[in-house]
PDB file of C-alpha atoms in Angstrom:
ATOM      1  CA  UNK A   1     155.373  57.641  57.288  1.00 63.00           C
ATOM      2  CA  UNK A   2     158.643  58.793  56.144  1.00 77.00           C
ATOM      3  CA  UNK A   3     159.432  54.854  55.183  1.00 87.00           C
ATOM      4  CA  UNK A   4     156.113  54.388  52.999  1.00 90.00           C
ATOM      5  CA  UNK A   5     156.962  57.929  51.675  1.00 90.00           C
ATOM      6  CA  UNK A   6     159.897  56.536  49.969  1.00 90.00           C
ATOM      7  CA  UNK A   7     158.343  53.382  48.946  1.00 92.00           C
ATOM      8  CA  UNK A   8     155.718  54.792  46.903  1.00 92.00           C
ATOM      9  CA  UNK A   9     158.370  57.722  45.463  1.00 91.00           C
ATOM     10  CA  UNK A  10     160.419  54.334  44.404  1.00 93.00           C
ATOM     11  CA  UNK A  11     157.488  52.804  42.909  1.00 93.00           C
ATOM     12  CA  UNK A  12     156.456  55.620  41.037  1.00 92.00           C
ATOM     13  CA  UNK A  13     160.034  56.171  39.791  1.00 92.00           C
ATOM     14  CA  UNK A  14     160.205  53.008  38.662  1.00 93.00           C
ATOM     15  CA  UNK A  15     157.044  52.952  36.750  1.00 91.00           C
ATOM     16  CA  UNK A  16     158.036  56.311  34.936  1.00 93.00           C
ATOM     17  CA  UNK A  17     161.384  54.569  33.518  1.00 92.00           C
ATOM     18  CA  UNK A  18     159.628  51.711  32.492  1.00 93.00           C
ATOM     19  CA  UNK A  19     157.721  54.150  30.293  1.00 93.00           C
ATOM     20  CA  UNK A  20     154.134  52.325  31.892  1.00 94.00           C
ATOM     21  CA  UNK A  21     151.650  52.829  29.321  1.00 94.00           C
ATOM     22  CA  UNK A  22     149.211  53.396  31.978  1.00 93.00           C
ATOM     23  CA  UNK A  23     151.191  56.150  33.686  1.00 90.00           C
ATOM     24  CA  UNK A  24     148.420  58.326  33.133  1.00 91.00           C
ATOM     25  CA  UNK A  25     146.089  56.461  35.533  1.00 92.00           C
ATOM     26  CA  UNK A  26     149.370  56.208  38.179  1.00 91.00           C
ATOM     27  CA  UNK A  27     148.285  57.917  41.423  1.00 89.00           C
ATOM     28  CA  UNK A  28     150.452  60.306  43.085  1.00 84.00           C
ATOM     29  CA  UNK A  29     152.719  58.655  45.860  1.00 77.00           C
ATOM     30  CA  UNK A  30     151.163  60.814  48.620  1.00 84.00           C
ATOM     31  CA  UNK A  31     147.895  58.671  47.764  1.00 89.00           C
ATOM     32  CA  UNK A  32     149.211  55.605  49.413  1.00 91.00           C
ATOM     33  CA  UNK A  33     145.730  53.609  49.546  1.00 90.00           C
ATOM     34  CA  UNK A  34     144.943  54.117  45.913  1.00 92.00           C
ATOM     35  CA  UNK A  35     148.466  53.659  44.471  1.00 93.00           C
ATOM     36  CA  UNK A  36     148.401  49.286  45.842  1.00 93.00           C
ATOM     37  CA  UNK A  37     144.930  48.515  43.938  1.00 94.00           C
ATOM     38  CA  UNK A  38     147.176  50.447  40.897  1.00 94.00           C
ATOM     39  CA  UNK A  39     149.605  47.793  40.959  1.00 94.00           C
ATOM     40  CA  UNK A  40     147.757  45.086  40.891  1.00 92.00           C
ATOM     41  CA  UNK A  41     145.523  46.199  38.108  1.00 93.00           C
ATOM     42  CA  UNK A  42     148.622  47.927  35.484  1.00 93.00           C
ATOM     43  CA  UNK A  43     150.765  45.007  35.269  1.00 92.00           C
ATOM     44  CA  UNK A  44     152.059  45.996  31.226  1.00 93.00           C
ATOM     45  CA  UNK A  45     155.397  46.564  32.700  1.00 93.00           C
ATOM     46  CA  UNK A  46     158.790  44.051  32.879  1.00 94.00           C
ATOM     47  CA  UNK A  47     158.775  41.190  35.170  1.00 94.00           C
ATOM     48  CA  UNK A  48     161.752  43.082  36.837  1.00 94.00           C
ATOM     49  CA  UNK A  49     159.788  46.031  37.683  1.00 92.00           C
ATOM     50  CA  UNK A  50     157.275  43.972  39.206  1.00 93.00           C
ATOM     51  CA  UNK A  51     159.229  41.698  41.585  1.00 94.00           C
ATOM     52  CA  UNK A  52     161.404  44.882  42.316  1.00 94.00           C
ATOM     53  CA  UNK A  53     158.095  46.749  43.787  1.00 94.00           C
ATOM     54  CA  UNK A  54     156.676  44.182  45.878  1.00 95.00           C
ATOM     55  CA  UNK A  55     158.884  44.570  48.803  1.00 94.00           C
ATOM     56  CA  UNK A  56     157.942  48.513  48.694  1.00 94.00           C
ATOM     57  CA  UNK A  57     154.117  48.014  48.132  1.00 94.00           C
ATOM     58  CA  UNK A  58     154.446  45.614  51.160  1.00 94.00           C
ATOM     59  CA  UNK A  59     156.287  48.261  53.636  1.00 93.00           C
ATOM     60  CA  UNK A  60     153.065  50.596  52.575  1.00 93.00           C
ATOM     61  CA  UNK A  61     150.742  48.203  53.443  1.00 94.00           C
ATOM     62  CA  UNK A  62     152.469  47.495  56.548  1.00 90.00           C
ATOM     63  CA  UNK A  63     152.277  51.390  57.703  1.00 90.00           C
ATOM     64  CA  UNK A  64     148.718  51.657  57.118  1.00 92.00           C
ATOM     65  CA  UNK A  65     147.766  48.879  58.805  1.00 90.00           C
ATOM     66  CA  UNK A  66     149.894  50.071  61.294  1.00 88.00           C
ATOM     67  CA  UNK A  67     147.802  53.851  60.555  1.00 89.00           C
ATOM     68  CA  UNK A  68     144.692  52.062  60.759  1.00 91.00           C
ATOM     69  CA  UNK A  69     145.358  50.168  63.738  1.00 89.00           C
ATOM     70  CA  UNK A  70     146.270  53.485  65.929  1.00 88.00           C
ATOM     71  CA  UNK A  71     142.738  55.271  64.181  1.00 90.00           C
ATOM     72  CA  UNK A  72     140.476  52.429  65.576  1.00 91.00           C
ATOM     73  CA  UNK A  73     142.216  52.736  68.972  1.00 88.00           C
ATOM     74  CA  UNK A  74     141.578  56.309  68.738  1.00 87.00           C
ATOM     75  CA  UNK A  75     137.980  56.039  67.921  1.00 90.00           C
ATOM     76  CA  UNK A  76     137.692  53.307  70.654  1.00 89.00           C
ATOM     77  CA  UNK A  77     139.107  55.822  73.325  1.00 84.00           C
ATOM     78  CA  UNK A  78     136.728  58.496  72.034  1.00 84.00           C
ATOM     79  CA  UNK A  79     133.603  56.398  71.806  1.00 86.00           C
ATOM     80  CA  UNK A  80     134.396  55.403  75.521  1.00 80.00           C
ATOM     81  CA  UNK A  81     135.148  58.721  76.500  1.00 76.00           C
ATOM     82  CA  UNK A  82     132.094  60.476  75.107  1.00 78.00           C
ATOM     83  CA  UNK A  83     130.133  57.591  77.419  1.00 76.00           C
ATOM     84  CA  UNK A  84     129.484  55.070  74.977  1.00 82.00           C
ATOM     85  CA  UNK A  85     129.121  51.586  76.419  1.00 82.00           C
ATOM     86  CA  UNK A  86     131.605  48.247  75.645  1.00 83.00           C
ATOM     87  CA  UNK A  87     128.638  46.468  74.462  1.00 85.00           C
ATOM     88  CA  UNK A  88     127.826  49.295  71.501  1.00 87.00           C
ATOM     89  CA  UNK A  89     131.431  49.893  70.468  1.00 89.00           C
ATOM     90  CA  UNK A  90     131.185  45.869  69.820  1.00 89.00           C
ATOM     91  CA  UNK A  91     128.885  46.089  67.654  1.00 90.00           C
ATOM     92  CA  UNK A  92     130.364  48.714  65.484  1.00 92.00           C
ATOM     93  CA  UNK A  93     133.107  46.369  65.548  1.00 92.00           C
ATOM     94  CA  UNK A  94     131.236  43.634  64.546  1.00 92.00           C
ATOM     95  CA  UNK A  95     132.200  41.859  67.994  1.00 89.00           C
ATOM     96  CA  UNK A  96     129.244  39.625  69.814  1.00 81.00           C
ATOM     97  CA  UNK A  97     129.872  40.898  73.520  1.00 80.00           C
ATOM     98  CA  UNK A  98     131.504  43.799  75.579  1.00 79.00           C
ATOM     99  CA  UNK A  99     134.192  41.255  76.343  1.00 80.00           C
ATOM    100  CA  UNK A 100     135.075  40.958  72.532  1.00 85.00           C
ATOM    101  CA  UNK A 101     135.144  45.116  72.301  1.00 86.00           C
ATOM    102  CA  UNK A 102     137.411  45.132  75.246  1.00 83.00           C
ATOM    103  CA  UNK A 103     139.946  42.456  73.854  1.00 83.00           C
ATOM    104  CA  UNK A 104     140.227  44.162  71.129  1.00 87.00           C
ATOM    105  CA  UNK A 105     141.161  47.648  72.592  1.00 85.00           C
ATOM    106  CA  UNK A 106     143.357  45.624  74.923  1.00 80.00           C
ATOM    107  CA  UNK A 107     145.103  44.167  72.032  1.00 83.00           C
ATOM    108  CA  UNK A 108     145.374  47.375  69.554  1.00 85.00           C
ATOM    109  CA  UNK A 109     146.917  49.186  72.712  1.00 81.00           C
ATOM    110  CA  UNK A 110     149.515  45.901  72.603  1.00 74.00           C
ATOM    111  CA  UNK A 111     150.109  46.920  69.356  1.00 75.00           C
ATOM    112  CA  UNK A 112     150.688  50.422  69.155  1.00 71.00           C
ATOM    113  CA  UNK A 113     152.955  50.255  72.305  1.00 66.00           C
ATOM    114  CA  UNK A 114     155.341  47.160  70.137  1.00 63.00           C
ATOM    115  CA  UNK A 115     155.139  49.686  67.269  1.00 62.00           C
ATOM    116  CA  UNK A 116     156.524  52.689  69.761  1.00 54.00           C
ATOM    117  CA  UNK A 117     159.298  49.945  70.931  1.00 53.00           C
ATOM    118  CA  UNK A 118     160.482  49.606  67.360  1.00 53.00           C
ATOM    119  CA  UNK A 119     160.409  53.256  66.764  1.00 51.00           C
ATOM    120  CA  UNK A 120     161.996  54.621  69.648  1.00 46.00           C
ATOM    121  CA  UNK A 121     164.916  53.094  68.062  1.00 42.00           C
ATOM    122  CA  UNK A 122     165.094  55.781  65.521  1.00 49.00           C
ATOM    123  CA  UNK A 123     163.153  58.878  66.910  1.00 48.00           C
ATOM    124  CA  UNK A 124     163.773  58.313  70.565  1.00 51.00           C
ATOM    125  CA  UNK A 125     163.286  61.299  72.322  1.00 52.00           C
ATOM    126  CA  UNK A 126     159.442  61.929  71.266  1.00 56.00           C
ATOM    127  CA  UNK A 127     158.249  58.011  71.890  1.00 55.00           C
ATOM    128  CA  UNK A 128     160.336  58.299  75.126  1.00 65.00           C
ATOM    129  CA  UNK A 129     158.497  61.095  76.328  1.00 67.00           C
ATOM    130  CA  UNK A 130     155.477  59.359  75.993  1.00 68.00           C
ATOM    131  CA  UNK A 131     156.616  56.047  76.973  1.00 70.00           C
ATOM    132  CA  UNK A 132     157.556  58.173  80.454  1.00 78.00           C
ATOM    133  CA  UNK A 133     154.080  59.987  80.573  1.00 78.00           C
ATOM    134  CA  UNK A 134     152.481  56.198  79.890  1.00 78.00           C
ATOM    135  CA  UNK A 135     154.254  54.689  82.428  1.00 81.00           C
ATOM    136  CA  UNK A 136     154.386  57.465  85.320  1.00 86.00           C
ATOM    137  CA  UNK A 137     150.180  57.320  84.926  1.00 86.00           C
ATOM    138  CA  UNK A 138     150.234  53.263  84.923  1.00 86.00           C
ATOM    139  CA  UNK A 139     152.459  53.197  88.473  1.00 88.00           C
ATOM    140  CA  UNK A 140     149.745  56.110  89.420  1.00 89.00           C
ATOM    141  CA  UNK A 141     146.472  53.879  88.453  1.00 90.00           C
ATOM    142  CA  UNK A 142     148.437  50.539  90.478  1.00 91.00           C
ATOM    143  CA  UNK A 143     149.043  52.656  93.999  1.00 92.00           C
ATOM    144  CA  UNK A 144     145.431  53.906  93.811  1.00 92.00           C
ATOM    145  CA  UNK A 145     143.745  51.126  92.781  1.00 92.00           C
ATOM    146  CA  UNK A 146     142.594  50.581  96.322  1.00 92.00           C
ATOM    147  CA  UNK A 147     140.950  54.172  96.205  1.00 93.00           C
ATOM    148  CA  UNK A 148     139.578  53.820  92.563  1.00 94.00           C
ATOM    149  CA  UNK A 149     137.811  50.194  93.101  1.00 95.00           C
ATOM    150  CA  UNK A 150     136.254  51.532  96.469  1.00 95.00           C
ATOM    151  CA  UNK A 151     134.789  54.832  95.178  1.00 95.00           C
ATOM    152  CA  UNK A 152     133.013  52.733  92.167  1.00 95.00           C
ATOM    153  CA  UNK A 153     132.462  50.448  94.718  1.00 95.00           C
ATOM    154  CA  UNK A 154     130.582  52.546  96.671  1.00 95.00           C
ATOM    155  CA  UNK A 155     128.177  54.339  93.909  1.00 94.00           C
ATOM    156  CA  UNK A 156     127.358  50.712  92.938  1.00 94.00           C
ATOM    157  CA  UNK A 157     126.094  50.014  96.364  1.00 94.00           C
ATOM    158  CA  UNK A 158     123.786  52.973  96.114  1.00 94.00           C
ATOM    159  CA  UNK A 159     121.992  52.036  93.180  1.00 92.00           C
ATOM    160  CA  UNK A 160     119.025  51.832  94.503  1.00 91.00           C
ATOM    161  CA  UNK A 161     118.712  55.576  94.747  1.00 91.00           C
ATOM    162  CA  UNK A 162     121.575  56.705  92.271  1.00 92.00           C
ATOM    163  CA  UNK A 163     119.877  55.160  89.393  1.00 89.00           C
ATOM    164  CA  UNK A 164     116.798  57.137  88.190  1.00 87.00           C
ATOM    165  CA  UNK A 165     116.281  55.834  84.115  1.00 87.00           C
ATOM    166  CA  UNK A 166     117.614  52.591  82.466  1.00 85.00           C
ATOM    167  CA  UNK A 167     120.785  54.271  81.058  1.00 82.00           C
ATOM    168  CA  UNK A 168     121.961  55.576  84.371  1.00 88.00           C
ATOM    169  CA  UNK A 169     121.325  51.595  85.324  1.00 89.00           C
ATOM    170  CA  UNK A 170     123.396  50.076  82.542  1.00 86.00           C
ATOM    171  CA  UNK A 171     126.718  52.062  83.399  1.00 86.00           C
ATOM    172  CA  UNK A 172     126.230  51.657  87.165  1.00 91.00           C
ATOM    173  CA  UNK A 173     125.991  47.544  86.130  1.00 90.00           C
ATOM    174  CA  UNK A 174     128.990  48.356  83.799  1.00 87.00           C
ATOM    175  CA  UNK A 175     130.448  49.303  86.654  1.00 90.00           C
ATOM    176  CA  UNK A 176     129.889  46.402  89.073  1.00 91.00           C
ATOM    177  CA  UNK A 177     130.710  43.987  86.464  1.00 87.00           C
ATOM    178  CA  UNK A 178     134.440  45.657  86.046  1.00 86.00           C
ATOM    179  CA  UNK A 179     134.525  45.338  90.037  1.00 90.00           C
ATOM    180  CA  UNK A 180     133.958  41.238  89.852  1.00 87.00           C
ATOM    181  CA  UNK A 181     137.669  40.472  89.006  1.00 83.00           C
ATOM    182  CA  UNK A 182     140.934  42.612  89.623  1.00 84.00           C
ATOM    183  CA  UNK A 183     142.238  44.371  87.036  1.00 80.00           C
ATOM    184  CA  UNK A 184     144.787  42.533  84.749  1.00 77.00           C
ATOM    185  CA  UNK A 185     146.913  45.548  82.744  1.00 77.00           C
ATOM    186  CA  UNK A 186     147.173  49.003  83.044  1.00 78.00           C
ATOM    187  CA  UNK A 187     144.012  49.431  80.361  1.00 76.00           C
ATOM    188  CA  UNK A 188     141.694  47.527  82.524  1.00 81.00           C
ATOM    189  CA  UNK A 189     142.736  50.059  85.332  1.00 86.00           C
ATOM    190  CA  UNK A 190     141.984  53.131  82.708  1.00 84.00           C
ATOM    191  CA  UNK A 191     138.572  51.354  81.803  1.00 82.00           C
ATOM    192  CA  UNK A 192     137.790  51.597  85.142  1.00 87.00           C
ATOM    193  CA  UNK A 193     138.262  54.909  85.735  1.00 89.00           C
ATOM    194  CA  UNK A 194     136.742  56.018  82.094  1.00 84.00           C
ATOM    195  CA  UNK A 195     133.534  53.603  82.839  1.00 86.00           C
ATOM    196  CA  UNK A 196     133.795  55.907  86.764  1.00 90.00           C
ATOM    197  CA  UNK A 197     134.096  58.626  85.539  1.00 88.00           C
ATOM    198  CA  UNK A 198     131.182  58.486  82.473  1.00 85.00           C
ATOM    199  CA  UNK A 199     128.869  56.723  85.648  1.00 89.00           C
ATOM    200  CA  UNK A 200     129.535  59.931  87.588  1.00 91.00           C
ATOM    201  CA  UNK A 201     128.652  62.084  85.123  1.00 88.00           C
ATOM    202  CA  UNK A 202     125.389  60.080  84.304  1.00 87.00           C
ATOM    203  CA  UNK A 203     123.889  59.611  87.410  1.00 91.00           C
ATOM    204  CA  UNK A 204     124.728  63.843  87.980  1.00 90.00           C
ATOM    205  CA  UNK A 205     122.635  64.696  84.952  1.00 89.00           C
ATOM    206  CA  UNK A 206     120.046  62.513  85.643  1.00 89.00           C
ATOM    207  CA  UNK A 207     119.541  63.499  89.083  1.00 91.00           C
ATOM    208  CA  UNK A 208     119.517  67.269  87.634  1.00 90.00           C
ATOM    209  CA  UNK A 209     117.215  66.812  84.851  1.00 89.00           C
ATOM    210  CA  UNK A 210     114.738  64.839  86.900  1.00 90.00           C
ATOM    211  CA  UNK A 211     115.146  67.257  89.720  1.00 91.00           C
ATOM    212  CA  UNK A 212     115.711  64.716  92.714  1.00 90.00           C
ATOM    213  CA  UNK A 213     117.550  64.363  95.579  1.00 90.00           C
ATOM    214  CA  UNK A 214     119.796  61.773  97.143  1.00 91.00           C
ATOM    215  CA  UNK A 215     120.537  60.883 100.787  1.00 94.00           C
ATOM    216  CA  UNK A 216     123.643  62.138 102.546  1.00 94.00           C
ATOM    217  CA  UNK A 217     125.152  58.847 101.925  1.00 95.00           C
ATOM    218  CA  UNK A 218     124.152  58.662  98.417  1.00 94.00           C
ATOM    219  CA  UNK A 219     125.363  62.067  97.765  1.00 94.00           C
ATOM    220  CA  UNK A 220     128.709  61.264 100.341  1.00 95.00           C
ATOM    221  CA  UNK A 221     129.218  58.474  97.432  1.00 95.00           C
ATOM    222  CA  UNK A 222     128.936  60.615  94.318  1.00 95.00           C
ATOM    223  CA  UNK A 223     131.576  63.181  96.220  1.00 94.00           C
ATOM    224  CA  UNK A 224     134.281  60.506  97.468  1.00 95.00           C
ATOM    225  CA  UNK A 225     133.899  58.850  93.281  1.00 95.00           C
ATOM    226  CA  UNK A 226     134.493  62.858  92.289  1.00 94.00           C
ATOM    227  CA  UNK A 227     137.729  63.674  94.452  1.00 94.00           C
ATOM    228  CA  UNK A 228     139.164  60.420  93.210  1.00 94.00           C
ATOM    229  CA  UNK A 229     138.476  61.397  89.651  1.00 92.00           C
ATOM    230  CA  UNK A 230     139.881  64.709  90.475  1.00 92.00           C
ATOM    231  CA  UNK A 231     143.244  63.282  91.592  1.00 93.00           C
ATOM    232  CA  UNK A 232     143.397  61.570  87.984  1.00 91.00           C
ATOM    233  CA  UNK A 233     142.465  64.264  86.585  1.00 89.00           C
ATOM    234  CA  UNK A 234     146.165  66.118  88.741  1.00 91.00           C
ATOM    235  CA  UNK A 235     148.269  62.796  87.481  1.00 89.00           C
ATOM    236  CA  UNK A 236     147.164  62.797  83.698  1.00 86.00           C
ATOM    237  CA  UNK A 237     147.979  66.371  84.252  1.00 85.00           C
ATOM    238  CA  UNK A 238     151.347  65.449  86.038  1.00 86.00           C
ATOM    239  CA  UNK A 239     152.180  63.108  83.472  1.00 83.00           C
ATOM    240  CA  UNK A 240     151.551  65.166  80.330  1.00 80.00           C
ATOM    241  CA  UNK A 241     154.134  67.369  81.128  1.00 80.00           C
ATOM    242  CA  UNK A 242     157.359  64.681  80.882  1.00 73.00           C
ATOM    243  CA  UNK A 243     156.237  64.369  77.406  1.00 65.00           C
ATOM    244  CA  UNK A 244     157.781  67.911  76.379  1.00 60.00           C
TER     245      UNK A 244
END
């Protein structure tokens, strides 16, 4: 921020000495997205002034992509977290398939974690706290991956009884599907356990609302899936704290 901070101060400084007879109309330089569409539309300045503020207009552009790319993620990791399926984050995307919504998290996460890289460089002690906390949890998800798999693996088995409506359904198949192929990267591991953990929670409020009962195995199934999500529950925990 503090980069595209100084790009838009230079920009506006510039524009002010050029005595811009549309300085009137000249955003501030904290408004970063409405000061680009400025320059292309108030051109009644030197040639010199021009060239000289592409370079700057170009390093704000660059930051909020870079903004807008780590807001999408965001809203990805929330939409999935408040139990929303691959398939409808797609097609808020504008994606065809669940496959499409989940490449694309995959490669935002890519993203943001190059963008860290670069600014560890200057702010190190902050990005390496997380880059500790991110990495601690990732070794976590690989040794238990065993544990994780065989818990969904289990509920899935049981969906005979564990699924009592057609939304409860669609996140236990959600989960089978994930269980087809091993996971690739540490976000297939944490879409996993966030597609687990939402299918826990599901087939729990169903069973409540509709006021049935399970068989000891059933129920043995929904407890073992629990514990497991308890013990990422203690890591995230764990790992939180090497941030600071």
């Amino acid at each position: 921020m503090t980069e595209a901070r100084g790009a838009a101060e230079r920009i506006v400084d510039r524009r002010v000495r050029a005595e811009d007879p549309d300085l009137e109309l000249l955003p501030d330089e904290g408004d970063l997205f409405g000061l680009l569409p400025y320059l292309r539309t108030h051109a009644r300045v030197s040639a010199d002034v021009l060239r000289a503020e592409v370079p700057d207009a170009l390093i704000i552009v660059r930051y909020l992509r870079a903004a807008l790319d780590g807001e999408e993620l965001a809203q990805i990791r929330r939409g999935r977290g408040a139990g929303m399926t691959w398939t409808a984050l797609g097609e808020s995307l504008g994606l065809r398939n669940r496959q499409g919504a989940e490449q694309r998290a995959l490669s935002l996460e890519g993203g943001v974690r190059g963008r860290e890289d670069g600014e560890s460089l200057r702010h190190p002690a902050p990005v390496r706290g997380r880059r500790r906390a991110e990495d601690t949890m990732s070794d976590w998800l690989v040794r238990h991956e065993r544990r994780v798999r065989a818990a969904a693996s289990a509920l899935v088995e049981m969906r005979a009884e564990l699924c009592p409506d057609e939304e409860t359904g669609e996140w236990l198949d959600d989960l089978g599907e994930r269980l087809e192929s091993p996971a690739r990267s540490g976000g297939e591991r944490r879409s996993l356990v966030s597609c687990l953990h939402v299918t826990v929670v599901q087939v729990r409020e169903a069973l409540v609302e509709r006021g049935l009962s399970v068989s000891a195995e059933a129920e043995a199934a929904l407890r073992s899936a629990r514990d497991v999500l308890d013990e990422v529950e203690a890591a995230e925990r764990a790992a939180e704290r090497l941030r600071r």
